[in-house]
Tab-separated table of C-alpha atoms and ligand atoms in Angstrom:
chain	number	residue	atom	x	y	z
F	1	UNK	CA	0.249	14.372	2.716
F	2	UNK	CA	-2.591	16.804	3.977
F	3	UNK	CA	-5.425	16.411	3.126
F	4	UNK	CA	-5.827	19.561	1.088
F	5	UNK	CA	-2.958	18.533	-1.431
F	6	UNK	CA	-3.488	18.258	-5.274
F	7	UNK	CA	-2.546	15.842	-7.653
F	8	UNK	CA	0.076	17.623	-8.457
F	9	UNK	CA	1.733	18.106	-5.412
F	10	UNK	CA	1.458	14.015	-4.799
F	11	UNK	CA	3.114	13.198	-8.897
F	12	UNK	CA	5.940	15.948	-7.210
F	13	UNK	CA	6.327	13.843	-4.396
F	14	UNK	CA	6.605	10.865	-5.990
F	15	UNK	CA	9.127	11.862	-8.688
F	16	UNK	CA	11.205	12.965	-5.986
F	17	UNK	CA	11.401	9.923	-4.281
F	18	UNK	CA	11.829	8.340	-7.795
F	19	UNK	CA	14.893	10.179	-8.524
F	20	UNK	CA	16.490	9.495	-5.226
F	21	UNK	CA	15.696	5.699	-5.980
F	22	UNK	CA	17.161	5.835	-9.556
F	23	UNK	CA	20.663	7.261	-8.349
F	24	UNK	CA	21.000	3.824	-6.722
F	25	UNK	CA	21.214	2.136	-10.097
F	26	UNK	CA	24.759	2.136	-11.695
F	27	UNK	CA	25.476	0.885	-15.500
F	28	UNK	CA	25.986	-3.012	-15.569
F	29	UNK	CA	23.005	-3.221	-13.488
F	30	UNK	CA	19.937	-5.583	-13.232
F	31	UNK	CA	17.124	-3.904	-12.271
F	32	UNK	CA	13.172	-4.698	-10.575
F	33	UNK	CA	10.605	-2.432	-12.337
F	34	UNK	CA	7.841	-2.372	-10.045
F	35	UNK	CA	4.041	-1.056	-11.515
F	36	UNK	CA	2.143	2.127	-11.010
F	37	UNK	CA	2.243	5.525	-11.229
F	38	UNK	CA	5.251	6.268	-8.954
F	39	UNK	CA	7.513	3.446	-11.101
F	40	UNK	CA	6.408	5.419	-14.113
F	41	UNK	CA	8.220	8.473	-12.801
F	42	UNK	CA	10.946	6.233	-12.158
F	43	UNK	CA	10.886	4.498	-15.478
F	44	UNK	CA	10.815	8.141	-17.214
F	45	UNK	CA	14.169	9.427	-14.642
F	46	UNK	CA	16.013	6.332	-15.237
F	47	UNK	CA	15.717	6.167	-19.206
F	48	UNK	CA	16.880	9.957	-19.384
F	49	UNK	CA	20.120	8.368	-17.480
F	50	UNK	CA	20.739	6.360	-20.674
F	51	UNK	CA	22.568	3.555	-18.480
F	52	UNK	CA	23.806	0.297	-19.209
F	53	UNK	CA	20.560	-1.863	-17.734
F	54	UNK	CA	18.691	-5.062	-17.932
F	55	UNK	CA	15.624	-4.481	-16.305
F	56	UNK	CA	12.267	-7.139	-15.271
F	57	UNK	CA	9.463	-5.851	-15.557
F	58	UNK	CA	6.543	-6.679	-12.815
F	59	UNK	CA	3.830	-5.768	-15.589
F	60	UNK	CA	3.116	-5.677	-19.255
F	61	UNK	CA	2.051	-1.845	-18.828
F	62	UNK	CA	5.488	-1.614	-17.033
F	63	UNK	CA	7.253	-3.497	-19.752
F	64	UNK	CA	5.518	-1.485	-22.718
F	65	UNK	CA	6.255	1.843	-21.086
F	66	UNK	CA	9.670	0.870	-20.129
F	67	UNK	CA	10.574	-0.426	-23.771
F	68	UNK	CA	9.035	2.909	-24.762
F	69	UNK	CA	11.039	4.920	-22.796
F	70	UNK	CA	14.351	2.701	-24.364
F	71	UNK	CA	14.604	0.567	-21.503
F	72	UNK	CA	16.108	-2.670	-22.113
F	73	UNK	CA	13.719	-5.484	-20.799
F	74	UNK	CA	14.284	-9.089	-20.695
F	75	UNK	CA	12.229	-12.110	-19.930
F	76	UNK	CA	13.133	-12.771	-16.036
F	77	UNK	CA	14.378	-16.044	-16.895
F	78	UNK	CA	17.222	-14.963	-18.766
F	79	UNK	CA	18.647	-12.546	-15.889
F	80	UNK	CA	19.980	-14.721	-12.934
F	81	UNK	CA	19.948	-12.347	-10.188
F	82	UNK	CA	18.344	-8.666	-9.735
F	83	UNK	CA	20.589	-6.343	-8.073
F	84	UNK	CA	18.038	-3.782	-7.166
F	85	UNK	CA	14.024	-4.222	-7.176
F	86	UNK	CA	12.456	-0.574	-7.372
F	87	UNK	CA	8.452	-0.015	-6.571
F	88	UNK	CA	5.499	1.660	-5.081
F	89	UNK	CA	3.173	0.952	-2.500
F	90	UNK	CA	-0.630	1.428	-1.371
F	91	UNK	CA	0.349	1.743	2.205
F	92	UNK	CA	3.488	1.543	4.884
F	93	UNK	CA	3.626	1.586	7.918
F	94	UNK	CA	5.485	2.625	10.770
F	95	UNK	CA	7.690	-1.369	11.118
F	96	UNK	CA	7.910	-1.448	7.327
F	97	UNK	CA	5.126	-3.808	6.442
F	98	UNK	CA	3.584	-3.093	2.956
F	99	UNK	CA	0.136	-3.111	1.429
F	100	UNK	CA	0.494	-3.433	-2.562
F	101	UNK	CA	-1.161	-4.930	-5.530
F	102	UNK	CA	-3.180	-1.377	-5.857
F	103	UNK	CA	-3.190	-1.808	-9.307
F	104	UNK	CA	-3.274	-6.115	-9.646
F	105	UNK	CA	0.232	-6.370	-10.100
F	106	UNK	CA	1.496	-7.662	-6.627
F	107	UNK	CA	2.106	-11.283	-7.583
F	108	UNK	CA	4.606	-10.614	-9.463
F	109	UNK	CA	5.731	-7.922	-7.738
F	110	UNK	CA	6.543	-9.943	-4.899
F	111	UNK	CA	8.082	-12.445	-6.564
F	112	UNK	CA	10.483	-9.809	-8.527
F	113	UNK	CA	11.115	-7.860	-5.189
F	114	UNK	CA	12.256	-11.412	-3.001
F	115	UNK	CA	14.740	-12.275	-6.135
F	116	UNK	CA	16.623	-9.214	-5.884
F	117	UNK	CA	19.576	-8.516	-3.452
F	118	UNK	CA	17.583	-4.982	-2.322
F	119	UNK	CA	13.996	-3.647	-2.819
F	120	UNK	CA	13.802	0.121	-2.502
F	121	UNK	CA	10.055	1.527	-2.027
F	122	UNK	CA	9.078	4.812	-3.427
F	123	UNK	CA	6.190	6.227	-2.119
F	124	UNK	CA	4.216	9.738	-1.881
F	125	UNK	CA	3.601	11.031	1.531
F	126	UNK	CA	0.006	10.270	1.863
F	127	UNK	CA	1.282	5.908	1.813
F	128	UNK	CA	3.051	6.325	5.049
F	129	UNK	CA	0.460	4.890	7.778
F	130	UNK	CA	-0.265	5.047	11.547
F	131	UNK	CA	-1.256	1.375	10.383
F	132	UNK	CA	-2.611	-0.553	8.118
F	133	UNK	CA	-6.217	-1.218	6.496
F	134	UNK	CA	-8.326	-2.465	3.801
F	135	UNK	CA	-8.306	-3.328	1.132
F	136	UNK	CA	-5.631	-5.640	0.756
F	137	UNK	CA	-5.340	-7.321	-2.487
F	138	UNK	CA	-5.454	-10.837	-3.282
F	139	UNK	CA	-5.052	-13.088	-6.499
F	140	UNK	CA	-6.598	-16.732	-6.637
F	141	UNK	CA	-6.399	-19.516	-9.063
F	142	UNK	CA	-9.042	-19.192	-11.523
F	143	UNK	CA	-9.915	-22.793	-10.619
F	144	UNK	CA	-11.727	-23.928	-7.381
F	145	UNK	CA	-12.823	-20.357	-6.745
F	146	UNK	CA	-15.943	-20.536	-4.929
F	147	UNK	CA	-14.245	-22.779	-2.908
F	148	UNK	CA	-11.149	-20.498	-2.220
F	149	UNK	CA	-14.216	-17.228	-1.348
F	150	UNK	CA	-15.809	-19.398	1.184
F	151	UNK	CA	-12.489	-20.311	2.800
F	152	UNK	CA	-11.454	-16.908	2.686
F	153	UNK	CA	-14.472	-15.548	4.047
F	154	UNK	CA	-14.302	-17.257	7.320
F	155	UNK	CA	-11.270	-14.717	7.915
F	156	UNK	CA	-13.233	-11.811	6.540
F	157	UNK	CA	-15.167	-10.052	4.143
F	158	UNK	CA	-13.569	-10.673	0.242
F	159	UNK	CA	-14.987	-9.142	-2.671
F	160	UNK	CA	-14.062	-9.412	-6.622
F	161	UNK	CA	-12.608	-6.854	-8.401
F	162	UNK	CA	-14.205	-5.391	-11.245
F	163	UNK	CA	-10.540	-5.761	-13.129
F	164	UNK	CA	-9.009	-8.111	-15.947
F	165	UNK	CA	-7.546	-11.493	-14.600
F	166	UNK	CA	-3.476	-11.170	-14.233
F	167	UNK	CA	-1.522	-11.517	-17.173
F	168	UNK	CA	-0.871	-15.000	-15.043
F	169	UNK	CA	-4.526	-15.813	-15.330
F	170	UNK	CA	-5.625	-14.846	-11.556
F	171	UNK	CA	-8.612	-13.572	-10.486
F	172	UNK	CA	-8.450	-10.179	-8.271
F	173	UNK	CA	-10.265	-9.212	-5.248
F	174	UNK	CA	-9.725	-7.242	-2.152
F	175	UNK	CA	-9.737	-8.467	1.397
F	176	UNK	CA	-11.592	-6.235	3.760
F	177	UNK	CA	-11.429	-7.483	7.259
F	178	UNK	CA	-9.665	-5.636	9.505
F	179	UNK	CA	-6.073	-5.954	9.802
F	180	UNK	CA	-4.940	-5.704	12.961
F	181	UNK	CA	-1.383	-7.854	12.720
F	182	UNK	CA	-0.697	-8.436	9.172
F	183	UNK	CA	1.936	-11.026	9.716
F	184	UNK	CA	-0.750	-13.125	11.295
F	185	UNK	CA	-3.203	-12.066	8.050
F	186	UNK	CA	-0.581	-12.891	6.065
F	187	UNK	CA	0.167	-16.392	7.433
F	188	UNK	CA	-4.114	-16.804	7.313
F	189	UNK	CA	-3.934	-16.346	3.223
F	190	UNK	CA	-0.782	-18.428	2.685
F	191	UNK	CA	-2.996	-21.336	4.201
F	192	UNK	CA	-5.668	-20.896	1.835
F	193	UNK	CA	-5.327	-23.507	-0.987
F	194	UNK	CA	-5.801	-21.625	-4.095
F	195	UNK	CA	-4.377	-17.803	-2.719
F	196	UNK	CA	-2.033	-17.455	-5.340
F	197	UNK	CA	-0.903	-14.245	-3.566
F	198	UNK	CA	-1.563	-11.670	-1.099
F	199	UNK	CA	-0.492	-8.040	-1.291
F	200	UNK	CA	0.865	-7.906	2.387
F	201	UNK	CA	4.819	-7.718	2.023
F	202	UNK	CA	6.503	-8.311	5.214
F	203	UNK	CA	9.733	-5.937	5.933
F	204	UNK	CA	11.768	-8.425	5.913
F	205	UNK	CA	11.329	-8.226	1.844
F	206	UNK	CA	12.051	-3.907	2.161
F	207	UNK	CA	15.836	-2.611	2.796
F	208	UNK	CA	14.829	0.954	2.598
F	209	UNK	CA	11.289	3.165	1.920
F	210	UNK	CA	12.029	6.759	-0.156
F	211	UNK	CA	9.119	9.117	0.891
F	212	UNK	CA	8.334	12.146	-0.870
F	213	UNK	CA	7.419	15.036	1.481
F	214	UNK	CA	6.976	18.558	-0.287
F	215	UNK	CA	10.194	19.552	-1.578
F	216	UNK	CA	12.208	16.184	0.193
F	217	UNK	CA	13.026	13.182	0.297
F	218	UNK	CA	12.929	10.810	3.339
F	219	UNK	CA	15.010	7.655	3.278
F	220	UNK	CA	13.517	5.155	5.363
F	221	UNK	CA	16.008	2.156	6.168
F	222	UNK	CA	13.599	-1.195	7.436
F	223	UNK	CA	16.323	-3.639	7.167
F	224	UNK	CA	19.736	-1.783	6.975
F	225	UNK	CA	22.021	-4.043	4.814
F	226	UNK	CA	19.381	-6.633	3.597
F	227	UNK	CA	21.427	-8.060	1.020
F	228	UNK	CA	24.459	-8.612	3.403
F	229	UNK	CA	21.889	-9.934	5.753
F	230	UNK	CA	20.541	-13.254	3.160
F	231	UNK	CA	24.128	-14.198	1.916
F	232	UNK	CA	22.318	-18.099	1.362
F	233	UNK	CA	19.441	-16.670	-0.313
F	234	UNK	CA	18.212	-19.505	-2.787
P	301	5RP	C1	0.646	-2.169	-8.186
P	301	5RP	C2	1.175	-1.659	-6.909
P	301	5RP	C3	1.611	-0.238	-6.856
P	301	5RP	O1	2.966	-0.190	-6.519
P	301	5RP	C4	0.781	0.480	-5.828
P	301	5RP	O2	-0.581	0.337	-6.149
P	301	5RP	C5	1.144	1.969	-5.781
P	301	5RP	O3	0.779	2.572	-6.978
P	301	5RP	P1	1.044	4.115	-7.271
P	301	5RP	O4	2.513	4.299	-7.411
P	301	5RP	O5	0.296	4.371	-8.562
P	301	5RP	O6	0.464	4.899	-6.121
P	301	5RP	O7	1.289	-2.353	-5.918
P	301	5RP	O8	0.176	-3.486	-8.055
């Protein structure tokens, strides 16, 4: 997105890409809410569809809006598979690597988004990126956490968020070293006893990202056919 756009141009975008997303759900469905203020256009497009659903929800704001709205949402452990994962991101770029976690929900996100069969993105146009950068958002175990910051530190600057722990009791920060190949960042944090999670998502996770761009909608394919692609996915 230019520079110069508003607000308002940006909440167009993304409830343009949020309608082209919600046309992928069908009645009968199970359904990934994501969190953030592109899902919430979603959330509002999909209840006015008044389908048959049984969503997750990656969030308690997601879940309280979505039950608001009339969504049906169940405890993930009663749904045993997700058809479709919907959410937003902080950042993509150009090979389909994500930033998230934006607003502290990325745990969870990424746990929804690698349980269902595809995970659409729906982003503004101002998330596309020539590539990525800080922050990227991480949540640690509560305990040990000194520890885990000094570990962390010897692969770059980490600072605490000024945020709420997780509804999962993590503590938030933001990594913000460069990040020059996130797979390589990625594997760094994994190794870190105590990284509960990391807010780099790996394309791999993404079948296809829905950019809003003035009045359109770009579909994005990263991996075309993703669910045909993990047929032994535990
Ligand atoms: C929350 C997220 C969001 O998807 C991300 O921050 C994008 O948010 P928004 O749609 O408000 O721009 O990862 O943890």
């Amino acid at each position: 997105m230019p520079q110069s756009a508003t607000v308002d141009e940006a909440e167009h975008e993304k409830r343009l890409a949020a309608q082209a997303a919600a046309e992928l759900v069908e009645s009968g469905m199970s359904v990934g809410l994501g969190t953030g203020t592109t899902v919430a256009q979603l959330l509002d497009v999909l209840a006015g569809r008044r389908l048959r659903l049984r969503c997750v929800a990656t969030s308690p704001r997601t879940e309280q809006a979505a039950r608001a709205l009339g969504l049906a949402v169940e405890e993930f452990g009663t749904i045993e598979r997700i058809d479709l994962a919907i959410d937003g991101a902080d950042q993509v770029s150009p090979d389909g690597w994500l930033v998230k976690g934006g607003g502290a929900a990325h745990t969870r996100e990424k746990i929804v988004a690698a349980s269902a069969d595809r995970f659409v993105v729906i982003v503004d146009s101002a998330k596309p990126v020539p590539s990525l950068r800080p922050p990227v958002p991480l949540e640690l175990l509560a305990f040990g956490l000194d520890s885990t910051l000094r570990r962390l530190r010897v692969i770059g600057p980490v600072r605490r968020r000024d945020v709420a722990p997780s509804p999962d009791g993590g503590v938030i920060c933001d990594y913000l070293g460069p990040v020059e190949d996130p797979a390589l960042l990625a594997g760094a944090f994994d190794a870190v006893p105590g990284v509960v999670e990391h807010g780099l998502f790996p394309p791999e996770l993404v079948a296809e990202v829905f950019v809003g761009r003035g009045d359109m909608v770009e579909r994005v394919p990263v991996i075309p056919r993703r669910e045909a692609t993990r047929p032994d996915r535990p």
